[in-house]
Each structure stands twice: as structure tokens, then as C-alpha cells.
Coordinates of C-alpha atoms and ligand atoms in Angstrom, one line a residue:
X11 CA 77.0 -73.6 112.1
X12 CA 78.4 -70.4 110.6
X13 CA 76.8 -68.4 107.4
X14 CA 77.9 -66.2 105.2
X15 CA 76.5 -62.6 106.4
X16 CA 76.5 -59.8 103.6
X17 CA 75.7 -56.3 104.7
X18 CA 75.8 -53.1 103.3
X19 CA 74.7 -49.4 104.1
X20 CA 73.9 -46.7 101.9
X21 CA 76.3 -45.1 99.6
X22 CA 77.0 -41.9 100.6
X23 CA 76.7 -38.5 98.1
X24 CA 79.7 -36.6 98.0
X25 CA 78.3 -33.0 97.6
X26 CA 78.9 -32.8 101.5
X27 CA 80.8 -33.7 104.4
X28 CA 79.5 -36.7 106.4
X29 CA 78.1 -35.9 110.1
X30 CA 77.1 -37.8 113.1
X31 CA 74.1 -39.1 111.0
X32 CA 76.1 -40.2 108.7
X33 CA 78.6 -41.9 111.2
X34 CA 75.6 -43.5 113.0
X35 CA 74.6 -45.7 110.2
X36 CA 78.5 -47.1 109.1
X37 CA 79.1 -47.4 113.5
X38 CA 75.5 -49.6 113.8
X39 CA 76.7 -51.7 110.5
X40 CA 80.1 -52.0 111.6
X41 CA 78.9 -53.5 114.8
X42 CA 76.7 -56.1 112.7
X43 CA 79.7 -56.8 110.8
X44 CA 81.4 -57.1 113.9
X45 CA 79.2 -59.0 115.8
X46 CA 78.5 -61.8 112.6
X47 CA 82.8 -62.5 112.4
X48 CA 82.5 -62.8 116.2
X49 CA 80.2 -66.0 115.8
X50 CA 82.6 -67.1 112.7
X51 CA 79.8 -66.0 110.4
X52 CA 81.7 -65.6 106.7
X53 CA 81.3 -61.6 107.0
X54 CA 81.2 -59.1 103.8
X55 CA 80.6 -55.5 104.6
X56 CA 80.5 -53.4 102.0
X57 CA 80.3 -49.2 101.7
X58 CA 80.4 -46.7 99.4
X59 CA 79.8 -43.2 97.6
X60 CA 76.8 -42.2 95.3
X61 CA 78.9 -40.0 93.0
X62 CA 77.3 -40.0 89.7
X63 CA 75.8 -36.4 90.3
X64 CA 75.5 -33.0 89.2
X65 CA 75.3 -31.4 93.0
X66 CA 79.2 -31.4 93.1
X67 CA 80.0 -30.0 89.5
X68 CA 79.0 -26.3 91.5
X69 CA 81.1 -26.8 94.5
X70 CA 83.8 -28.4 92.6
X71 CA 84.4 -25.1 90.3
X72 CA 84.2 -23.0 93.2
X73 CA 87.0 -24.7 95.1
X74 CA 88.8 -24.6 91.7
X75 CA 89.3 -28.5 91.4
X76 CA 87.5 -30.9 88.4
X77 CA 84.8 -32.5 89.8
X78 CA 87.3 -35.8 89.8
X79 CA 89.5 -34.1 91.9
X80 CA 86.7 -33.0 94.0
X81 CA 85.4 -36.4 94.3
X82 CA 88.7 -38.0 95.0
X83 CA 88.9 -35.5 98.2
X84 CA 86.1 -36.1 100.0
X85 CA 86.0 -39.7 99.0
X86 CA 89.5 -39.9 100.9
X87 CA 87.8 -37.8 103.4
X88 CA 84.9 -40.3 103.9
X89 CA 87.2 -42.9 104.3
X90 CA 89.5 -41.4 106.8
X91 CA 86.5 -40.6 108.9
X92 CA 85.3 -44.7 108.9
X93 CA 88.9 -45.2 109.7
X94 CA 88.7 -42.8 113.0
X95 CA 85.0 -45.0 113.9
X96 CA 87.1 -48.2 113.3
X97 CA 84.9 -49.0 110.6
X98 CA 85.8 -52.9 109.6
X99 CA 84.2 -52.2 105.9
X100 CA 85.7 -55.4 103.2
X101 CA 84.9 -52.5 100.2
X102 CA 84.2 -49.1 99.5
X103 CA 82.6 -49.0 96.2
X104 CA 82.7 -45.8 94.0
X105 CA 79.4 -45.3 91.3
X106 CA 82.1 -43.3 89.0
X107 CA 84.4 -46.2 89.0
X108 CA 84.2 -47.5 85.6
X109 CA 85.6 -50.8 86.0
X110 CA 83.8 -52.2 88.9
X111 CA 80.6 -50.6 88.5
X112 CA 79.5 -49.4 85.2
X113 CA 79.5 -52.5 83.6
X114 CA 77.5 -54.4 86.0
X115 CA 74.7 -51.6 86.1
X116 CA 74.6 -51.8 82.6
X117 CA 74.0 -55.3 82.5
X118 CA 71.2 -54.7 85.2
X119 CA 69.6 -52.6 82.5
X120 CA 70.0 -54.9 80.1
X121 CA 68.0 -57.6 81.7
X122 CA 65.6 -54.8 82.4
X123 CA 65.1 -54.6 79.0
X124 CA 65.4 -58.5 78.0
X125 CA 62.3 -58.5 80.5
X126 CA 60.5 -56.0 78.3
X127 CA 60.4 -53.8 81.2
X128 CA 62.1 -50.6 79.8
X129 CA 60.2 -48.6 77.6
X130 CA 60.8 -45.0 76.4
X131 CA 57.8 -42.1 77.2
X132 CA 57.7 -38.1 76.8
X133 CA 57.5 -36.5 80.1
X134 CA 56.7 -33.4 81.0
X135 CA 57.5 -31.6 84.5
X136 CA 58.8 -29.4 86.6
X137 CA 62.3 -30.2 87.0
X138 CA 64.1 -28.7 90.4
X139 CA 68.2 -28.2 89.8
X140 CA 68.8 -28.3 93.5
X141 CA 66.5 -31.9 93.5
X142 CA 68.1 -33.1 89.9
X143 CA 64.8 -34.4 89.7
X144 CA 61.0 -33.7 88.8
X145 CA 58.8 -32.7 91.0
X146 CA 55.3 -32.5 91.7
X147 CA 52.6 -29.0 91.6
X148 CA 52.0 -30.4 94.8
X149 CA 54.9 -29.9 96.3
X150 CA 55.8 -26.3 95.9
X151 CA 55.7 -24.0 98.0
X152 CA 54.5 -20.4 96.3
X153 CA 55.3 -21.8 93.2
X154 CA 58.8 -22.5 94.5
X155 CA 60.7 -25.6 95.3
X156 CA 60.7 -25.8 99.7
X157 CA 63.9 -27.3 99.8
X158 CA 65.1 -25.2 97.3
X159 CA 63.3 -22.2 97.0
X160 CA 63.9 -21.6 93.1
X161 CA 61.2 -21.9 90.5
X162 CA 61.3 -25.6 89.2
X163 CA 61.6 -25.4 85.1
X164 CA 58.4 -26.9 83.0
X165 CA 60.6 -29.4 80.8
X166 CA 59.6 -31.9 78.0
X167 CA 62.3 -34.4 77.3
X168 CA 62.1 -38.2 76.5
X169 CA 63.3 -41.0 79.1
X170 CA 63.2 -44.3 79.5
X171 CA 60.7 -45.9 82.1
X172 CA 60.5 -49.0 84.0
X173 CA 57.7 -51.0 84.4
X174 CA 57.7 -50.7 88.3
X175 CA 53.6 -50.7 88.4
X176 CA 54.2 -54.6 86.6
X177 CA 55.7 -55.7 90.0
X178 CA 53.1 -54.4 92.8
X179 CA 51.7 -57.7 93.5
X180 CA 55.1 -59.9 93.2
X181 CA 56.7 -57.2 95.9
X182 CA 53.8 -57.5 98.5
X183 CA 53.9 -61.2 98.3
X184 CA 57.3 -61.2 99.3
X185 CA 57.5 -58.9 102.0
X186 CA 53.9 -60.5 103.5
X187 CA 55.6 -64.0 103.5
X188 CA 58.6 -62.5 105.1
X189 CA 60.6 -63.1 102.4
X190 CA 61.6 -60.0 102.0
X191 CA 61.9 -58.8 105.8
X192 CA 61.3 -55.1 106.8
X193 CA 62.3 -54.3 110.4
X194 CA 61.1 -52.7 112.3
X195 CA 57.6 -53.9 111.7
X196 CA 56.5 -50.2 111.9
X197 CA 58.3 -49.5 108.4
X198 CA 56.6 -52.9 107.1
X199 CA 53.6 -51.7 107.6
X200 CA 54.1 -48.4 106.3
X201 CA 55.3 -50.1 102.7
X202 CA 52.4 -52.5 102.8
X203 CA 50.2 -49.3 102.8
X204 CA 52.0 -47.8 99.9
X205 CA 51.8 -51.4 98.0
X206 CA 48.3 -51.3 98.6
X207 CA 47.4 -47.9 96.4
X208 CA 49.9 -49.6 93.4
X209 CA 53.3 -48.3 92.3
X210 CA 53.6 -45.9 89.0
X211 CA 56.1 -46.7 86.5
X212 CA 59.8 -44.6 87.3
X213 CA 61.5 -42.2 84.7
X214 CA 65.0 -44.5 84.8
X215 CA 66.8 -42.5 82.3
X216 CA 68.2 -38.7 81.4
X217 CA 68.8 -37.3 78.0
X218 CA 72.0 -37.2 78.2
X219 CA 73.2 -33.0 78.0
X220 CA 76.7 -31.4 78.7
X221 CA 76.6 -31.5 82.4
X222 CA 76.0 -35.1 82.1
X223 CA 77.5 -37.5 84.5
X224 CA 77.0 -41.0 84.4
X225 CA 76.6 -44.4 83.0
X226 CA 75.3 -44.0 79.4
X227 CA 72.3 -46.2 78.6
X228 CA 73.2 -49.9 76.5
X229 CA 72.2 -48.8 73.1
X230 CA 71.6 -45.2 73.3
X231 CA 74.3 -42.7 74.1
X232 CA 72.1 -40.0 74.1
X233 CA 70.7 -41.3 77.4
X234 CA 72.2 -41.8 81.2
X235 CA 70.9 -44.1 83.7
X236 CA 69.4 -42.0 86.0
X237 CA 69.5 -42.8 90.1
X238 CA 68.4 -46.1 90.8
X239 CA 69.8 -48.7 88.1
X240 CA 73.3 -46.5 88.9
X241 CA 73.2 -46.2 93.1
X242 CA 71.2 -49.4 93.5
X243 CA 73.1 -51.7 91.8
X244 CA 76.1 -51.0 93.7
X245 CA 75.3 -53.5 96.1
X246 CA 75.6 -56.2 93.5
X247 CA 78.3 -54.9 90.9
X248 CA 80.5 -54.7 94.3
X249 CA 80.1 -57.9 93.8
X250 CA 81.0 -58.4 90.6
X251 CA 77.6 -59.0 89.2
X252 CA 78.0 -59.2 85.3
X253 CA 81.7 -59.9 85.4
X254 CA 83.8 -62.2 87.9
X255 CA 80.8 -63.3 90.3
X256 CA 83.0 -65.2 92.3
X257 CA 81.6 -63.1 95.2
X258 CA 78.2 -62.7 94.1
X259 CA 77.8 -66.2 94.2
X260 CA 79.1 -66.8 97.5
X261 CA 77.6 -63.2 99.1
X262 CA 74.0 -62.6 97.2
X263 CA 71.8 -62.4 98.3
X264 CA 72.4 -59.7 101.1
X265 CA 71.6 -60.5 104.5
X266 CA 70.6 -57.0 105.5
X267 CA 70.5 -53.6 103.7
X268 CA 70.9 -51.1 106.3
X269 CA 68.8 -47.7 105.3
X270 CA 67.7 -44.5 106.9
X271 CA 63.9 -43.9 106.8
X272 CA 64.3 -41.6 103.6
X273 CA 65.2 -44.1 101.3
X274 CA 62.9 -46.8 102.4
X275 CA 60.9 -46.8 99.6
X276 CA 63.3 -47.1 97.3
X277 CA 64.7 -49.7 98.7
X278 CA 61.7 -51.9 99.6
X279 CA 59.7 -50.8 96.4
X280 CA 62.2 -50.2 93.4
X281 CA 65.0 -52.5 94.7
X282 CA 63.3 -55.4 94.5
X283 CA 61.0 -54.3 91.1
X284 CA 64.0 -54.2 89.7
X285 CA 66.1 -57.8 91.2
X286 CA 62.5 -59.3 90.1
X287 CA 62.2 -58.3 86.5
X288 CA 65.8 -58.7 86.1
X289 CA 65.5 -62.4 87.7
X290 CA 67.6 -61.8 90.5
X291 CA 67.2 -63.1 94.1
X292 CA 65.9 -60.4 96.4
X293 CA 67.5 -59.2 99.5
X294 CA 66.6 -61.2 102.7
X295 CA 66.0 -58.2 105.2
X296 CA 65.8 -54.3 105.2
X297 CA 67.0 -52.5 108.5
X298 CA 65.3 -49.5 108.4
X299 CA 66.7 -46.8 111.3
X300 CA 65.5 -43.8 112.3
X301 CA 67.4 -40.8 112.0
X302 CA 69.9 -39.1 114.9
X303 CA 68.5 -35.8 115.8
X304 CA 70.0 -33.1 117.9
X305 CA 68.4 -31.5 120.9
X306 CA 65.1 -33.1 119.4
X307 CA 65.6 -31.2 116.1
X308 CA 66.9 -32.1 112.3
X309 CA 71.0 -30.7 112.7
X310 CA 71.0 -28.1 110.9
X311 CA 73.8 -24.7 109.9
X312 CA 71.5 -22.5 111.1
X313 CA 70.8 -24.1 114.2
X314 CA 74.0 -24.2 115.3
X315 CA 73.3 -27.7 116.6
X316 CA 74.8 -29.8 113.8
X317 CA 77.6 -31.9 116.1
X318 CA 80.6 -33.3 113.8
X319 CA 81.9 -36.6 114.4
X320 CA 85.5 -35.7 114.3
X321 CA 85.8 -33.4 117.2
X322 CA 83.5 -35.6 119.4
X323 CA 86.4 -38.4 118.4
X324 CA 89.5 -35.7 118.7
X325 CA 88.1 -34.9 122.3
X326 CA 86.8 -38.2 123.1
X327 CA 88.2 -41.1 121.2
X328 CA 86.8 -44.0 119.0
X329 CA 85.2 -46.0 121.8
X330 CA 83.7 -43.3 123.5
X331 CA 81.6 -42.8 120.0
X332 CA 80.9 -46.0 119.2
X333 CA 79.7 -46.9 122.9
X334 CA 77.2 -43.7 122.3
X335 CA 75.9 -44.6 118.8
X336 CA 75.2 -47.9 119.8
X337 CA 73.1 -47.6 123.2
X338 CA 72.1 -44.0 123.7
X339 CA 70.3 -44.7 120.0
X340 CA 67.9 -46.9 119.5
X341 CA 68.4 -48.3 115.9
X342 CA 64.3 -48.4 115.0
X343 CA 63.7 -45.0 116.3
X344 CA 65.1 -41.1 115.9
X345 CA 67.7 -40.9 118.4
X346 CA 69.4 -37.8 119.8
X347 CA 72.3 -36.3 120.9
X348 CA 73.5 -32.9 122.8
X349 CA 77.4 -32.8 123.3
X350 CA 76.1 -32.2 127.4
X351 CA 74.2 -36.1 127.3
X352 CA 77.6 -37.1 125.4
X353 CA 79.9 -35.8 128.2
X354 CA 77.5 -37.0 130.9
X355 CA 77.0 -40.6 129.5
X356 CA 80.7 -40.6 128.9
X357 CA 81.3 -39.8 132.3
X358 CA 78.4 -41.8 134.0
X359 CA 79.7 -45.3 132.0
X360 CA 83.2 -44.7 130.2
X361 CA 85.1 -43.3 133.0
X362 CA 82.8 -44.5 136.1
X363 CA 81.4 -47.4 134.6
X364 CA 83.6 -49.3 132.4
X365 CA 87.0 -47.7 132.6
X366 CA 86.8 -47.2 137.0
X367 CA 85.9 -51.1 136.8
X368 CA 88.5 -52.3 134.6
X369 CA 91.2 -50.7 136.7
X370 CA 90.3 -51.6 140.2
X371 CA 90.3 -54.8 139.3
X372 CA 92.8 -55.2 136.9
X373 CA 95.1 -52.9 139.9
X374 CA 93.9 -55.7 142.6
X375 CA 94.8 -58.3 140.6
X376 CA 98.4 -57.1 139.7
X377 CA 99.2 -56.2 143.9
X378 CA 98.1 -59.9 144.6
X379 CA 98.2 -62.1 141.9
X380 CA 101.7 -64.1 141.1
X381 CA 100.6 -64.6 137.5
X382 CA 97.7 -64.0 135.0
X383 CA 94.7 -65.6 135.5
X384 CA 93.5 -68.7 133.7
X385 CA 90.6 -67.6 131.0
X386 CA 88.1 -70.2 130.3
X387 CA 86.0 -69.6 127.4
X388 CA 82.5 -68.3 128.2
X389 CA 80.0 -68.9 125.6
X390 CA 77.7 -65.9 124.3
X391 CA 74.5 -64.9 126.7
X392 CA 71.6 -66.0 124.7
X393 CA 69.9 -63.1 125.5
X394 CA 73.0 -61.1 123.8
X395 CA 73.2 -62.9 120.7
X396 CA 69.5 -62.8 120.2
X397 CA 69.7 -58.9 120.2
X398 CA 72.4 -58.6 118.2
X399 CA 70.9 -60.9 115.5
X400 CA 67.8 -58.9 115.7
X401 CA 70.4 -55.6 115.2
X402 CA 68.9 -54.5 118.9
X403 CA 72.4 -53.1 119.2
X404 CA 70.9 -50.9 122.3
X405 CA 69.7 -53.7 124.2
X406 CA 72.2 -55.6 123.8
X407 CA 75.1 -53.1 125.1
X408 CA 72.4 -52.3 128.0
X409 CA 73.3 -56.0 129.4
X410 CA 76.5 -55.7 129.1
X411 CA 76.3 -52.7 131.4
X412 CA 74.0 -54.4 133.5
X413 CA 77.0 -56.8 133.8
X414 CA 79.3 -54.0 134.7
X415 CA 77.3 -52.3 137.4
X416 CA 76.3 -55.9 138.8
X417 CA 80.3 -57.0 138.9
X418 CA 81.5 -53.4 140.9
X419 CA 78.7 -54.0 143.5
X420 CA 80.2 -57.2 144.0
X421 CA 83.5 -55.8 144.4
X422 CA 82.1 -53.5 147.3
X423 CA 80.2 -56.3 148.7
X424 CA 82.8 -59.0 148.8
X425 CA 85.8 -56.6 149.9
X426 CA 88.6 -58.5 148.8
X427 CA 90.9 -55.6 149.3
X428 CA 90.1 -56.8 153.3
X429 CA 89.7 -60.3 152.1
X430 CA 93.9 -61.1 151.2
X431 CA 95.0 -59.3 153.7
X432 CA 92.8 -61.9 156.2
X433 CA 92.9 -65.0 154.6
X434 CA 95.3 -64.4 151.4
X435 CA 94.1 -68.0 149.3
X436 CA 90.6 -66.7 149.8
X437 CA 91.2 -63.3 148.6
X438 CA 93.2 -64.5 145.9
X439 CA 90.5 -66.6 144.9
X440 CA 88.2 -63.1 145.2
X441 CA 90.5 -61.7 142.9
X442 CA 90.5 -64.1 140.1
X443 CA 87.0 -64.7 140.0
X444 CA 86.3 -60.8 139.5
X445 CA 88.9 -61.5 136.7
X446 CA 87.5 -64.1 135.3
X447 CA 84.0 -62.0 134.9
X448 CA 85.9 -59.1 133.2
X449 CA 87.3 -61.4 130.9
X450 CA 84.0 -62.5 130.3
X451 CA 82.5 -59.1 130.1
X452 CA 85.0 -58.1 127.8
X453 CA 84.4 -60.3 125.1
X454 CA 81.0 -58.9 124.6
X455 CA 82.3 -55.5 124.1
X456 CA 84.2 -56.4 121.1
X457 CA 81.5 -55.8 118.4
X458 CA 80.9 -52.0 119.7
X459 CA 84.6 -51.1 121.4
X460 CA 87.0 -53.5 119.5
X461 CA 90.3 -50.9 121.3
X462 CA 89.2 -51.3 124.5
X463 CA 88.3 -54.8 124.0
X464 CA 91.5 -55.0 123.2
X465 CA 93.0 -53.3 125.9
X466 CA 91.6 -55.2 128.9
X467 CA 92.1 -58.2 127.5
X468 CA 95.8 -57.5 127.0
X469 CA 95.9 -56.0 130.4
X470 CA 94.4 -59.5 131.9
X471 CA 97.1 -61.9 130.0
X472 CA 99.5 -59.5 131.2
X473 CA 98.2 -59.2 135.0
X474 CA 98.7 -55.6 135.1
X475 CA 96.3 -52.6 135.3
X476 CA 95.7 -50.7 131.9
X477 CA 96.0 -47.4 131.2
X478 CA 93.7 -44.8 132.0
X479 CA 90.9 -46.0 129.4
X480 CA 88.7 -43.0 129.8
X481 CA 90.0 -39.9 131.7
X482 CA 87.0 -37.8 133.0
X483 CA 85.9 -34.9 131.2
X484 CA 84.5 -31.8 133.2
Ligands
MSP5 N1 73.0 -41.7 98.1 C1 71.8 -41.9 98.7 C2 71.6 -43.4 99.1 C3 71.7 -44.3 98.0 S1 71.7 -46.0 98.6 C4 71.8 -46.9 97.2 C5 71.7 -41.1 100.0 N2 72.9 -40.6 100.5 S2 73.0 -39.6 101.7 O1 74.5 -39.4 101.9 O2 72.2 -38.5 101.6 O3 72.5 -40.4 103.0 C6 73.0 -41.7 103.3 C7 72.3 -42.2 104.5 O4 72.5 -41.4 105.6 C8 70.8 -42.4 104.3 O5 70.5 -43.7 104.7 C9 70.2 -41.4 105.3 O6 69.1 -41.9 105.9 C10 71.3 -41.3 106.4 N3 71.2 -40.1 107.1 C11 71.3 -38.8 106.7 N4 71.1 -38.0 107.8 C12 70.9 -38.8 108.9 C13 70.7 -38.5 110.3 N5 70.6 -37.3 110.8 N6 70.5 -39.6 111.1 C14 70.7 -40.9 110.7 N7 70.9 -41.1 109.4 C15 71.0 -40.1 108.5 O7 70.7 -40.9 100.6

């Protein structure tokens, strides 16, 4: 029987262009997505930015634009690079937009505080600009910020806390009963171990200052809602928590959160403080990947081996991207890529594998067939929709090339090229069947390469061969 399946991945800061790590995590969500609609699952996907921030106010004056203007650019920019990955997202939610968001974070708060769980405290710390955030003695670096290397500034100001230490015991007992899922069980275990030493209390507010962006507190304009009550709750104001919850009835609560390994804790620690003080029903399952490294190092300027998504898909095309990010990456574990392993696994199972396969057949069948060939529905491998629905996106794309490479040694075994000239039924017959199995074959690849999936299957109901699908690179 179908579901309803809501997903969502991170929302995305604006202070810089998006890369291939970037595109790795909206490519494996969009194939969830993908994969869910394919089994008639009542699909929402949503996306986003994280744009209530200081980091762009800088680059904003320097490219001479208002920091809305700023934001509206690489906003567009964001979302014309989802559109180049194919990127089947239902919304794109925006933290500065004051009509969808603002009001349902600030309802958030408010039960917050209806649960007695805001209170107000002096702090004192060293504050980092580059972080926006305190930071710890610990964590300089000769007195200096690592990330940063400025000297943090000792401030004093008064925020408003939340009660996240309240909520320890209440979070563990979800995620041990599985009600709360972490997967893989490596990153379970990893927040169990941080449940076990007890979770502080989180500074949830900013005085609010002339720089200030952001919601303003319920009650106190002198105050912002720092970080998580503003990026968190995007994935229910999206919704329409706090206004019209038509769809946060129907969608809450999500299926999976998809999250890189950096914001883990917030999402399996503060997340859920915060859905239980306010009453809320917690998410069912956290995906938790690794993150997409380059020549086995963190991409980096200086480098030189940061690799941007849009000229891999000017020189390659959608498919060829999606088909890497979702088997040469393994979606619980750092993955890598070198633009040499991209040409050669392009080569090796785009133009050789997939693309070779679809036309010989697809050219055999148009010399000898007199019409299309009958397509039965197949239903889904078992073992392929238990990977998907474990997000094993790899494994799952591995059989389907298993498929591929078991379908062109039967084409050199059974010869039917010899076959209809010999004994034209039986060679006919040949032909059909070898149809059949890319038909079947096909529908599998429409959750990572919907075009091309499109493409053969057009080519089959038409009996004709396709177009060159993937022209080798050298
Ligand atoms: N705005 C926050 C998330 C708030 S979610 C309520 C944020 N934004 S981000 O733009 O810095 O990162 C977004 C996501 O991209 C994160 O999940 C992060 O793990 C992921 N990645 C950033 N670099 C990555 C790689 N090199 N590889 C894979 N994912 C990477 O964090």
C-alpha cells in the first residue's frame, strides 16, 4: 500500500557557491524522492537556503548589491544548479521569507516558552565573527580562531537559553527504541555516546544589534532567534506549521532528514529537544552521509582540487552526474572523486556499459523487427527496492549494472545477429527478448537517470535506436 514519504535535506547558506558536496546530498535525496513516487508513495521533497546570516552582509557590499539582492542571486543560482541535476524538489524554502517562515518559527518559540523551557542568562565568551558564534578556550589555536585565524572578542551580553539538558533522557529513549532512527548505525552510536555525558543548555537567542538579521524574538525586539529555532524549523513551517497545516498534517512527521556528518548533532540532539518540549512528533529517521572528498582530501581553493558541478555537467551531462553520485559514493561513508575516476567510470559504464548496450540492441531490433515490442510490466527486484528503502542508493545501482553487463554477455553468447539471418522467427524471438530485458532494466534506472530512462524507453515504443546517449570522452 503506498505512504506518504516526506524528505528533506539541509538548507543551504548562501555566503558561497554550492559544489559537488553540495550537489551530492540534493542528487542522493532526489533519488529517494524519486525512488518513493516510483512505488506511488505520496512523495514531498523539500529544499532550501539558511539565509538569516551575517557571513553575506561582507560579500554582499563588496559586490556592491544589498544583501537582498545578494541573496536573491545565488538563491536563483542554487536553484538553477538543482535544475541542471534534475532535482525533482516540491519546495525550496527561504529562512528570510517572512510569510512562510517567520511566523511559524516564532510560534516554535513560543511553545518553547509555554513549556517553560526558555529562560534568559548572562553569558560570557569569546565570540568568533568568521563563526558568528562563541567559542571555546579550547579551541584556539595561539589564541586565535583555526578556522579563522582572528582573535575571538571576550563579550558579555544576555540571551535566551533553552532547556536542552531537560530532554537528555526523553532523546535517548527515542533513538534506543528506534523511534527516532539514525542510519547508519555508526552515527547512532556516536550520539548515544554524546547522550550518555548529558546535553548543556544552548544560547537560542542574539541581542539584537545593527547588523542584525533575523527573526525577532515573541515579546522582545531587542532579541533575534539565533540558529536553530530559525534553520531548524524550516522543515516544518515549509509546512505550514503555525498557519495553514494542511500539509503538516498530511506530511509530519518527516520520513527522513537527510544530513552531512557536521550537523548530526544538531539534528539528532537539538531537533528533537526542541519537537519534544514544544509537543511535536519527532522525525522518524536521520540519514546521516559522509562527506565527498577529492583525491582523498577536504576540496579545497588552495588545493586546487575543489571540482564544480557545473562543468562536470557542461562536459558531461545530467545522467552522467547523477549515475556517479549515486554508485561511485557510498551514502554512509566519505566518498571521493578525481575528474580522471569521473572520465574513466563514465567511459567504463556510460558509454561502454549502458549507452553501447542500449544501442546494439535497440539498432538490432529496428533492422529486424516489423513493430515495437510488446512490454509487459516487471515488478521491482526485491533486492532493489530493499536497497533503495534502506537509501543504499550504491548497491542498488550496482545491480542494475550487474543487469547490464549480464544482458551484453548474452548478446555475444546467443548471436542473434547470426541467429535471423538462419532461422529469422528464432532470431526475432532473440531480438525481442533482449528487448524486453532493457525495458525491464530501464525502469530501474529511473530514480538515478530519469533522461535516459526516458530516452530508451521512447526508443523501445518507437523500435528505433536512440541517439548516441554517451559519446566517449578521451
Ligand atoms: N545551513 C546549514 C544546515 C542547516 S540544516 C537545518 C549548513 N549549510 S551548508 O551549506 O554549509 O551545508 C549543507 C550541507 O552540505 C550539510 O549537510 C553538509 O554536510 C553538506 N556538505 C558540505 N560539504 C560537503 C562535502 N564535501 N560532501 C558532502 N556533503 C557536504 O550546514
Amino acid at each position: 500500500m503506498a505512504d506518504k514519504f516526506y524528505l528533506t535535506t539541509p538548507i543551504f547558506y548562501p555566503n558561497a557557491k554550492l559544489h559537488l558536496g553540495h550537489a551530492y546530498v540534493v542528487t542522493l535525496s532526489d533519488i529517494i524522492a524519486r525512488y518513493h513516487r516510483l512505488v506511488s508513495d505520496k512523495t514531498y521533497f523539500l529544499t532550501g537556503s539558511d539565509e538569516n546570516t551575517q557571513k553575506i552582509i561582507k560579500p554582499a557590499e563588496l559586490e556592491g548589491k544589498t544583501p537582498q539582492e545578494f541573496l536573491d542571486e545565488k538563491v536563483e543560482s542554487f536553484r538553477s544548479l538543482f535544475t541542471a541535476l534534475n532535482i525533482s524538489y516540491d519546495q525550496f524554502i527561504r529562512t528570510t521569507d517572512q510569510k512562510v517562515h517567520w511566523p511559524g518559527a516564532q510560534m516554535l518559540w513560543s511553545k518553547l516558552v509555554e513549556a517553560g523551557d526558555i529562560y534568559k542568562k548572562e553569558y560570557e565568551g569569546l565570540y568568533c565573527v568568521g563563526h558568528e558564534a562563541f567559542i571555546t578556550d579550547k579551541e584556539l589555536v595561539d589564541g586565535k580562531c583555526p578556522d579563522h585565524g582572528t582573535v575571538p572578542e571576550r563579550i558579555k551580553e544576555e540571551n535566551y537559553f533553552f532547556r536542552l539538558s531537560k530532554y537528555t533522557d526523553a532523546i535517548t529513549q527515542k533513538i534506543e527504541s528506534g523511534e527516532l532512527a539514525i542510519v547508519p548505525e555508526t552515527r547512532e552510536r556516536e550520539i548515544l555516546s554524546l547522550l550518555r555525558e548529558g546535553l548543556q543548555d544552548v544560547s537560542f537567542s542574539r541581542p539584537r544589534n545593527t547588523n542584525s538579521v533575523g527573526i525577532p524574538v515573541p515579546g522582545d525586539d531587542t532579541q533575534v532567534i539565533y540558529v536553530w529555532c530559525d534553520a531548524l524549523a524550516n522543515y516544518i513551517t515549509a509546512l505550514g506549521y503555525g498557519q495553514d497545516e494542511t500539509l503538516f498534517k498530511e506530511f509530519w512527521p518527516a520520513d527522513v532528514h537527510i544530513v552531512g556528518k557536521d550537523i548530526l548533532r544538531f539534528h539528532a540532539a537539538i531537533w528533537p529537544g526542541m519537537l519534544l518540549s514544544a509537543g511535536i512528533p519527532l522525525p522518524k529517521k536521520i540519514l546521516v552521509h559522509g562527506m565527498v572528498l577529492s583525491g582523498g582530501k577536504k576540496m579545497s581553493k588552495t588545493l586546487g582540487n575543489v571540482i564544480d558541478p557545473e562543468e562536470l555537467l557542461t562536459e558531461y551531462g545530467t545522467d552522467a552526474v547523477r549515475y556517479y553520485l549515486a554508485r561511485h559514493i557510498s551514502p554512509f561513508e566519505d566518498g571521493d572523486i578525481t575528474r580522471e575516476h569521473f572520465k574513466d567510470a563514465y567511459n567504463a559504464n556510460l558509454a561502454n556499459g549502458l549507452g553501447n548496450l542500449a544501442s546494439r540492441i535497440m539498432q538490432l531490433a529496428q533492422t529486424h523487427l516489423t513493430e515495437p515490442v510488446k512490454l509487459t510490466f516487471t515488478p521491482y527486484p526485491k533486492g532493489y527496492t530493499d536497497a533503495l528503502e534502506k537509501f543504499e542508493v550504491n548497491r542498488a545501482s550496482d545491480m542494475v549494472w550487474e543487469r547490464i553487463k549480464a544482458l551484453d554477455t548474452s548478446i555475444t553468447q546467443s548471436q542473434p545477429f547470426k541467429v535471423v539471418k538462419e532461422d529469422l522467427e528464432r532470431g526475432r524471438e532473440l531480438i525481442a527478448e533482449l528487448v524486453r530485458e532493457l525495458a525491464a532494466i530501464d525502469l530501474l534506472l529511473e530514480p538515478f537517470m530519469p533522461e535516459t530512462s526516458k530516452k530508451i524507453i521512447e526508443a523501445i515504443m518507437a523500435n528505433k535506436k536512440p541517439e548516441n546517449l554517451f559519446p566517449r570522452k578521451d
